[in-house]
Coordinates of N, CA, C and O in Angstrom, one line a residue:
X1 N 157.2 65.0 98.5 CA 157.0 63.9 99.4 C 158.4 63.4 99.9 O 159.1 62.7 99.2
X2 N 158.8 63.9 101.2 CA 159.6 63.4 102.1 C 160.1 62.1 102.6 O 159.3 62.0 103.5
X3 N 160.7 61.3 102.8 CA 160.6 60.4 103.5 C 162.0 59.8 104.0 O 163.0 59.9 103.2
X4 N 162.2 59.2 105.3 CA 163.4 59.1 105.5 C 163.9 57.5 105.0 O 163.0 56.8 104.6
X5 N 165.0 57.2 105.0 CA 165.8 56.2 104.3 C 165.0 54.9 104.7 O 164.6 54.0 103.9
X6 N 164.9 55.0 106.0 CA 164.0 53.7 106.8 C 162.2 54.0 106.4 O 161.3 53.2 106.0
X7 N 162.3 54.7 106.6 CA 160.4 55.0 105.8 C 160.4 54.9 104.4 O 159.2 55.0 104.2
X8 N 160.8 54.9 103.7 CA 160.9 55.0 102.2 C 159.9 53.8 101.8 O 159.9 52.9 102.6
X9 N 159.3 53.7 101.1 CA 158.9 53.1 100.2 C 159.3 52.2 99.5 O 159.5 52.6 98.3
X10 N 159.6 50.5 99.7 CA 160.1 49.7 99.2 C 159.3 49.9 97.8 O 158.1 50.2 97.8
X11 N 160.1 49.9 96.6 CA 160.3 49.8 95.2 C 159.0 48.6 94.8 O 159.5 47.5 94.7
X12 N 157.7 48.9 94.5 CA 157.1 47.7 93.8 C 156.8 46.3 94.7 O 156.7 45.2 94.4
X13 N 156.7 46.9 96.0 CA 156.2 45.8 96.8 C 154.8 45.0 96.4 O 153.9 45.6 95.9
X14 N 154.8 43.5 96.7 CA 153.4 42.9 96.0 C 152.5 43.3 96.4 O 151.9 43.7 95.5
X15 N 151.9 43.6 97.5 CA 151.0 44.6 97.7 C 150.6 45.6 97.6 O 149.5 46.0 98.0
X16 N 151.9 46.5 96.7 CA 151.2 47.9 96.3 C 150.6 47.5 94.5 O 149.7 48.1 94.1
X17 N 151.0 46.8 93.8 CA 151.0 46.7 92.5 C 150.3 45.6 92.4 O 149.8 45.2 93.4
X18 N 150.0 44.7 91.3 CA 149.8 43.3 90.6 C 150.0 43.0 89.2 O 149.1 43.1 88.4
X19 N 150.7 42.8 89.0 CA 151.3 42.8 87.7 C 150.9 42.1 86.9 O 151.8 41.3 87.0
X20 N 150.1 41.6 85.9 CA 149.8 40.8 85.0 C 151.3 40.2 83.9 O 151.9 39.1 83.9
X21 N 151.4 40.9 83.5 CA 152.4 40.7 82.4 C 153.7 41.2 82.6 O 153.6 42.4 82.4
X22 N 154.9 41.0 83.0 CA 156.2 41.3 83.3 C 157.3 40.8 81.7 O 157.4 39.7 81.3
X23 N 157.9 41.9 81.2 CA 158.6 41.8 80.6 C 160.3 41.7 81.1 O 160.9 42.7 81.5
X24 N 160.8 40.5 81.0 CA 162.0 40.0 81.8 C 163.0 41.1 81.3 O 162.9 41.9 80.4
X25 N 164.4 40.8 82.4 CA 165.6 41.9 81.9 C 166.6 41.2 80.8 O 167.7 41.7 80.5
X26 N 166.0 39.9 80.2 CA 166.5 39.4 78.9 C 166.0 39.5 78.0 O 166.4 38.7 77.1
X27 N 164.6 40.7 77.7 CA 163.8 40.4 76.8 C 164.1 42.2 76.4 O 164.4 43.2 77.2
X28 N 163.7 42.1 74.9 CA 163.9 43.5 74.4 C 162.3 43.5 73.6 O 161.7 42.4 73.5
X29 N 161.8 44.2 73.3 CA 160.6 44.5 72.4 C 160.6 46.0 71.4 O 160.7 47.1 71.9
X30 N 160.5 45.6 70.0 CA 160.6 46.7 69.5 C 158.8 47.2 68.6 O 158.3 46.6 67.7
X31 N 158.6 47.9 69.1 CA 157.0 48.5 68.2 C 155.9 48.7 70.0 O 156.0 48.4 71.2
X32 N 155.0 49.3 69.0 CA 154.3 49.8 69.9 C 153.5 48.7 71.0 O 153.2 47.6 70.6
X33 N 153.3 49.0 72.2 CA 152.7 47.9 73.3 C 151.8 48.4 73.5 O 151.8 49.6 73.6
X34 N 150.2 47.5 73.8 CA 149.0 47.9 74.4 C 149.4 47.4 75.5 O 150.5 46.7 75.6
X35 N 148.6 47.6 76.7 CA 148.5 47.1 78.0 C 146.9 47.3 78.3 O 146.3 48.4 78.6
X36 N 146.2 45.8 78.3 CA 145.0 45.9 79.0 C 145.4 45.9 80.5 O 144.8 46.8 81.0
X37 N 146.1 45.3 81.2 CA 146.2 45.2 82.6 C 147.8 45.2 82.8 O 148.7 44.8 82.0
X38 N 148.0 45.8 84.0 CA 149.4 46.2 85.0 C 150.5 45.7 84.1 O 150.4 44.4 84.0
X39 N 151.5 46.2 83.5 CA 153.0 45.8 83.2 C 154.0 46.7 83.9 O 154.2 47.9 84.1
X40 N 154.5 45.5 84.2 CA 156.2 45.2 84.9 C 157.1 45.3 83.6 O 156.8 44.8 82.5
X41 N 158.3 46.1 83.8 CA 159.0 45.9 82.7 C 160.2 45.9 83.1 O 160.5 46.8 83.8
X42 N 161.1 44.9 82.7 CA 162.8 45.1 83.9 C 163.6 44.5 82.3 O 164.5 43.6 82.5
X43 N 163.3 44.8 80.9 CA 164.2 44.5 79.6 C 163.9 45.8 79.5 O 163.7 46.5 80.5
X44 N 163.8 46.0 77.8 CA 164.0 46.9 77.1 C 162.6 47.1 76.4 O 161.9 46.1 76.3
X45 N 162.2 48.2 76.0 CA 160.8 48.5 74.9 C 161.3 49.6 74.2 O 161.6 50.8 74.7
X46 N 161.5 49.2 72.9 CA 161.8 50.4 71.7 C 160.6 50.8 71.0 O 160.2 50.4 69.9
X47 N 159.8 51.8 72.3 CA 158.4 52.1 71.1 C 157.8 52.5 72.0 O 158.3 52.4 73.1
X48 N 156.5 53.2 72.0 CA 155.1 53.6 72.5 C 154.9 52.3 73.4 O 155.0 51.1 73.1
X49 N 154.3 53.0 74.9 CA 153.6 51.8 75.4 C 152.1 52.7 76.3 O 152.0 53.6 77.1
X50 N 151.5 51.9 75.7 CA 149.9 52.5 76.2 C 149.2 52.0 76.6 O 149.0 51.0 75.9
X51 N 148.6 52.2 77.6 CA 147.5 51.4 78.3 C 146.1 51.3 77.8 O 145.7 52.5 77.6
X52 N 145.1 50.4 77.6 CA 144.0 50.5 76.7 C 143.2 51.8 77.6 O 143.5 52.0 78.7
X53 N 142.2 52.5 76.9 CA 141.7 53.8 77.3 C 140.4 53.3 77.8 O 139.6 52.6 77.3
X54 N 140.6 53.8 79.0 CA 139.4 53.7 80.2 C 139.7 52.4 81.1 O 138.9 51.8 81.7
X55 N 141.1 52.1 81.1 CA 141.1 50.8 82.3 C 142.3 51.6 83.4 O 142.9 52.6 82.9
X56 N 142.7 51.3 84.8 CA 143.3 52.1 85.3 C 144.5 51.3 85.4 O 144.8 50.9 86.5
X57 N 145.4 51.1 84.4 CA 146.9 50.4 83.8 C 147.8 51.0 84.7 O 147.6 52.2 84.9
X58 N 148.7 50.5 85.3 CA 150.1 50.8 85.5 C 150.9 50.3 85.0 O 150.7 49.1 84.7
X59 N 152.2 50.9 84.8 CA 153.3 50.4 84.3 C 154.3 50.9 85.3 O 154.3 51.9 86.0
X60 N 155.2 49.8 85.3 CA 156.5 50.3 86.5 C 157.3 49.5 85.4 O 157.0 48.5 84.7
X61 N 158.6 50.4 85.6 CA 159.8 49.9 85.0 C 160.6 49.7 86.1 O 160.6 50.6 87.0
X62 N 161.2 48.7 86.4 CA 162.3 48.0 87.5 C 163.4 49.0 86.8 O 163.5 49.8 85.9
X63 N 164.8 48.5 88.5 CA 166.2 49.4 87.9 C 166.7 49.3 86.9 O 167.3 50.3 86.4
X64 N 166.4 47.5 86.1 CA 167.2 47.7 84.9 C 166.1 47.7 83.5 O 166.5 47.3 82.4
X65 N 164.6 48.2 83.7 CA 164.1 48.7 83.1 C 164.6 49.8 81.9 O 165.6 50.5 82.0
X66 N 163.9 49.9 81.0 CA 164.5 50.9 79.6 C 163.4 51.0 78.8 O 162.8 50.0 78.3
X67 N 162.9 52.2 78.7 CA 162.0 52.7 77.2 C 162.2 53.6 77.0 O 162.2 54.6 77.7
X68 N 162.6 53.6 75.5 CA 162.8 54.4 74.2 C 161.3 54.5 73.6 O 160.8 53.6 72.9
X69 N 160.8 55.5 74.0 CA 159.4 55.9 73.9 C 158.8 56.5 75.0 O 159.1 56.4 76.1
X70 N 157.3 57.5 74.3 CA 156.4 57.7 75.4 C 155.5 56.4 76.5 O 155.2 55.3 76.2
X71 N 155.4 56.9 77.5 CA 154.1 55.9 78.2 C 153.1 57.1 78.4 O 153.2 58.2 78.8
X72 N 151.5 55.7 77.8 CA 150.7 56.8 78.6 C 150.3 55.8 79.4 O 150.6 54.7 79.0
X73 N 149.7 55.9 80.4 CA 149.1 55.4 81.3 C 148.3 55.7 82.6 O 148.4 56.9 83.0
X74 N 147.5 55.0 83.4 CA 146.3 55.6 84.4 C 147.6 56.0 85.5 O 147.6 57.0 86.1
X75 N 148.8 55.0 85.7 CA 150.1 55.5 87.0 C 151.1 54.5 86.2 O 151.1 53.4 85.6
X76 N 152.2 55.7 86.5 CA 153.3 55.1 86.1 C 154.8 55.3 87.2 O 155.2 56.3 87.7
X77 N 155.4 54.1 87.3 CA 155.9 53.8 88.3 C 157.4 54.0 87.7 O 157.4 53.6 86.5
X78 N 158.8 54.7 88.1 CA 160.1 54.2 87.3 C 161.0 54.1 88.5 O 161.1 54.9 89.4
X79 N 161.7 53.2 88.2 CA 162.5 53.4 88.3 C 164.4 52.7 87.9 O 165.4 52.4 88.6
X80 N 164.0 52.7 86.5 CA 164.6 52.8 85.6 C 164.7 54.2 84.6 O 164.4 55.3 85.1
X81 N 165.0 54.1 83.0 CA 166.0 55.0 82.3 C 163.9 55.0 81.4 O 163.0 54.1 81.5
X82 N 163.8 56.4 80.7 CA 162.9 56.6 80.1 C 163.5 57.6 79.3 O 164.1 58.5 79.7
X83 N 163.4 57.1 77.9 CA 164.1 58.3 76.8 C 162.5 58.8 76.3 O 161.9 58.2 75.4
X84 N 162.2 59.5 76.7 CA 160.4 60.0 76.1 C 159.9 60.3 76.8 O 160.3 60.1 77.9
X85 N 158.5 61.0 76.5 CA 157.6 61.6 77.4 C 156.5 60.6 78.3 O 156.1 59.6 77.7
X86 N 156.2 60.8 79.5 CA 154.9 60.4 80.3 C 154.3 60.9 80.7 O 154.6 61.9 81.4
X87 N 153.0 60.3 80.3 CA 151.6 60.9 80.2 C 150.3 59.8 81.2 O 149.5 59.1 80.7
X88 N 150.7 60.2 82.8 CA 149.8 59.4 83.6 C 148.4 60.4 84.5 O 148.4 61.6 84.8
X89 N 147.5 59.3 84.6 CA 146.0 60.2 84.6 C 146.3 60.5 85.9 O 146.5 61.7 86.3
X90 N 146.5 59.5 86.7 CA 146.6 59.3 88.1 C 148.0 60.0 88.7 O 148.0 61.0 89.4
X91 N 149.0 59.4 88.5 CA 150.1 59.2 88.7 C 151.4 59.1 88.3 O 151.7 58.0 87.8
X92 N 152.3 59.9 88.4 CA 154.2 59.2 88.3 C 155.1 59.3 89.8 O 155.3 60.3 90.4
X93 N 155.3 58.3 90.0 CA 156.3 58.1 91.1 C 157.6 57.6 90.3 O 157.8 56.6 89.6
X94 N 158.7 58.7 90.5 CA 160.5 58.4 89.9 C 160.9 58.3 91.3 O 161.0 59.1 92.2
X95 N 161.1 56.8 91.3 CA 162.3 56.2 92.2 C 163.6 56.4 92.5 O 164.2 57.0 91.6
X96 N 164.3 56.1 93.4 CA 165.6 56.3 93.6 C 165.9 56.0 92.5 O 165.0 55.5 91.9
X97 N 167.5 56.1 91.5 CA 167.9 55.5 90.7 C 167.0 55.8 89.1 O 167.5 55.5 88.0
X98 N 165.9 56.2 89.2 CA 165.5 56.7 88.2 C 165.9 58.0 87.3 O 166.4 59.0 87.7
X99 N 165.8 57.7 86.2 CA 166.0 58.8 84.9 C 165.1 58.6 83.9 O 164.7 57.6 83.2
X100 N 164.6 60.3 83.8 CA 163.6 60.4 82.6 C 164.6 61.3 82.0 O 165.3 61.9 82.7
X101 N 164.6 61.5 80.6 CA 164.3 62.2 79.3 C 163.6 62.7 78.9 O 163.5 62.6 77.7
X102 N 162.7 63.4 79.5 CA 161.2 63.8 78.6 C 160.5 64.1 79.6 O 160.8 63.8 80.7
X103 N 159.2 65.0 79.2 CA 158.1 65.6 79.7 C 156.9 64.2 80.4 O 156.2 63.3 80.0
X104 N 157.2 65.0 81.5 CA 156.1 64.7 82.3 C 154.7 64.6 82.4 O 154.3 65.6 82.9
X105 N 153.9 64.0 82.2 CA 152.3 65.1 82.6 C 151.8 64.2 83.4 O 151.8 63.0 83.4
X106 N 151.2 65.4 84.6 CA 150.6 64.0 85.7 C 149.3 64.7 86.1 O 148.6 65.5 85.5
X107 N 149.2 64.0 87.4 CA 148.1 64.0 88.1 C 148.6 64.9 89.4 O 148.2 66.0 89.8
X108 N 149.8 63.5 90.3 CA 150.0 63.7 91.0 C 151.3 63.1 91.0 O 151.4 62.0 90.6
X109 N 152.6 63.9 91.4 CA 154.1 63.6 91.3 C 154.6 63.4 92.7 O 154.6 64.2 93.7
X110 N 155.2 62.0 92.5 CA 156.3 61.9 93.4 C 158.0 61.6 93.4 O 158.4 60.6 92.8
X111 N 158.7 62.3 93.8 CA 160.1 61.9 93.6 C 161.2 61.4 94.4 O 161.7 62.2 95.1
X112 N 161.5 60.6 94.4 CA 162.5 60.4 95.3 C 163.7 60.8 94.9 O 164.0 60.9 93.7
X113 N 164.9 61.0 96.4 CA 165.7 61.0 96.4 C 166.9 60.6 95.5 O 167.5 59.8 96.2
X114 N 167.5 60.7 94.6 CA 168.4 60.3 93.5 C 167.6 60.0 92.2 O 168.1 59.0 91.5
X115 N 166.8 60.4 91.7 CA 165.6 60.5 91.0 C 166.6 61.5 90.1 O 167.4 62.2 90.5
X116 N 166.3 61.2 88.8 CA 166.6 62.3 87.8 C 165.7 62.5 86.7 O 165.4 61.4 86.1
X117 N 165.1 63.7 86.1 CA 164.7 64.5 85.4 C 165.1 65.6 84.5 O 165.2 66.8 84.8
X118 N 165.2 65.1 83.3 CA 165.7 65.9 82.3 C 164.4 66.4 81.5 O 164.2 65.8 80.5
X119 N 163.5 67.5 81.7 CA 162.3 67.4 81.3 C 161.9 68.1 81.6 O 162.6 68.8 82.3
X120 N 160.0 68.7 81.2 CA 159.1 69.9 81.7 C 158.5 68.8 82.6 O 158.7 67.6 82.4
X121 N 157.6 69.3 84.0 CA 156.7 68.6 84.8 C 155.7 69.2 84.3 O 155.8 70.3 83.9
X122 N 154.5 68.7 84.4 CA 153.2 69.3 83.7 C 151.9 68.6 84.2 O 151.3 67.6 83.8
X123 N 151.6 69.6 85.2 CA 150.5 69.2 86.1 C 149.3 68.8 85.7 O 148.4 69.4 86.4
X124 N 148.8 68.3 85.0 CA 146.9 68.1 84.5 C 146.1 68.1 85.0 O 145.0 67.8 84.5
X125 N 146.2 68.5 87.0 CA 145.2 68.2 87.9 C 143.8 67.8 87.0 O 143.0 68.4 86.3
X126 N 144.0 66.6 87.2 CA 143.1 65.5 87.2 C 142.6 65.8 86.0 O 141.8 66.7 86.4
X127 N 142.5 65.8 85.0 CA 142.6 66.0 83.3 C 143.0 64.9 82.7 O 144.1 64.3 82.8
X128 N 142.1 64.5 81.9 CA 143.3 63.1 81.3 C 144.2 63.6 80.4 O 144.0 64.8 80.3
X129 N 145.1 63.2 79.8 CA 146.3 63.6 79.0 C 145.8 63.7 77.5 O 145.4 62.7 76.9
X130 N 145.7 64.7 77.0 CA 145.4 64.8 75.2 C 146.3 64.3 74.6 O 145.9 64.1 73.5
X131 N 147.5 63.9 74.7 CA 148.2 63.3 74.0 C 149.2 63.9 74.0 O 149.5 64.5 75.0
X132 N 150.3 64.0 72.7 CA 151.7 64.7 72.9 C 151.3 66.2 73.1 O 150.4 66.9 72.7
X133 N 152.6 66.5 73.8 CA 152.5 68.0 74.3 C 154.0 68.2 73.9 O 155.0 67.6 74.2
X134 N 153.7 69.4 73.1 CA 154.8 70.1 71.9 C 155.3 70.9 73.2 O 154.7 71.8 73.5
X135 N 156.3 70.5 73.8 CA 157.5 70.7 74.8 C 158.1 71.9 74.8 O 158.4 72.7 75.7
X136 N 158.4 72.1 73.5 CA 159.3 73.7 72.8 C 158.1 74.6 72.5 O 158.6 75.7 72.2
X137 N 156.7 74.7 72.4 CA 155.7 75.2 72.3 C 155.5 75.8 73.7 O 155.6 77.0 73.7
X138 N 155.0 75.0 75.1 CA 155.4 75.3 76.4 C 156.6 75.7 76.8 O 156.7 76.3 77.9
X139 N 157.5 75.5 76.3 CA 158.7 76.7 76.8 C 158.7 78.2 76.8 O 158.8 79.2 77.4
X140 N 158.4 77.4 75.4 CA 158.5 79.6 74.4 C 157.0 80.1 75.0 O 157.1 81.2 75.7
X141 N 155.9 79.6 74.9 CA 154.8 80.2 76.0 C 155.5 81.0 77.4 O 155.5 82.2 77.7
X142 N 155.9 80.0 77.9 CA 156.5 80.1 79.3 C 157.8 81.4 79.1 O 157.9 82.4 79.8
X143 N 158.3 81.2 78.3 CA 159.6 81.9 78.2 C 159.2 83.7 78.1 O 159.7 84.7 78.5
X144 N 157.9 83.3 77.0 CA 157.6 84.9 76.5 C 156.5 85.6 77.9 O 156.1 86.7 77.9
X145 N 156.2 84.8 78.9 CA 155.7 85.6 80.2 C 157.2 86.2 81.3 O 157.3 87.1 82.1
X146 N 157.8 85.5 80.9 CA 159.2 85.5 81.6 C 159.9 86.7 81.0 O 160.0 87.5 81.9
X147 N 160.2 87.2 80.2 CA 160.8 88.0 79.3 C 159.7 89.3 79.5 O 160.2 90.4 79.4
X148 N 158.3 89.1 79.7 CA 157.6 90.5 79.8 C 157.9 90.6 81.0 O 157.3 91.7 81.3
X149 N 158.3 90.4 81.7 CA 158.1 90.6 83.3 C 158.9 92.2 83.2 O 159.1 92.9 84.2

């Protein structure tokens, strides 16, 4: 997905999202987070954050967003720092200025421009996510069709 500087996609405009619960950029949280409805997160979360199963949750991390942990979630928005894996039904959109750490699994990916990914991408066409995906398991799969060639 293309887009030029002036078409871009303002970051979390009020009408693309609605946030229920917004975790401020002075607030830190350490242990695991449910999310019945939309979180905003622009502090810190040291832990798992999951959206309750069967509701269609987003989570967007602002620029100065941070989680130390997986998300799963129905779409997940960054554009902030992710040290862990994401696991969205719908959705990941990495924003300008974004960085992940970790495996992907989506639906449907978007990236922008200055976007960084340190990670596998892992398509689920439309599959919900089983849960963690042993990363070094999908390599060496991947690696030993590579090597027969």
């Amino acid at each position: 997905m293309l887009f030029k500087k002036s078409q871009s996609i303002k970051f979390l405009q009020p009408t693309m999202e609605s946030f229920e619960t917004i975790v401020g950029p002075a607030t830190e949280v350490h242990g695991r987070l449910v999310a019945n409805e939309s979180l905003r997160i622009d502090g810190s979360v040291i832990g798992n954050i999951e959206a309750r199963q069967g509701k269609n949750v987003s989570i967007a991390l602002g620029r100065t967003g941070v989680v130390q942990g997986d998300i799963y979630a129905f779409r997940v928005l960054v554009a902030g720092r992710v040290e862990g894996n994401i696991y969205a039904i719908e959705r990941v959109e990495l924003h300008e200025g974004a960085e992940v750490r970790g495996d992907i699994t989506y639906g449907q990916l978007g990236i922008e421009h200055g976007a960084k990914l340190n990670g596998l991408m892992i398509s689920r066409n439309g599959e919900e996510p089983e849960g963690m995906v042993d990363s070094s398991a999908v390599f060496q799969a991947n690696w030993s069709k590579i090597k027969s060639r």
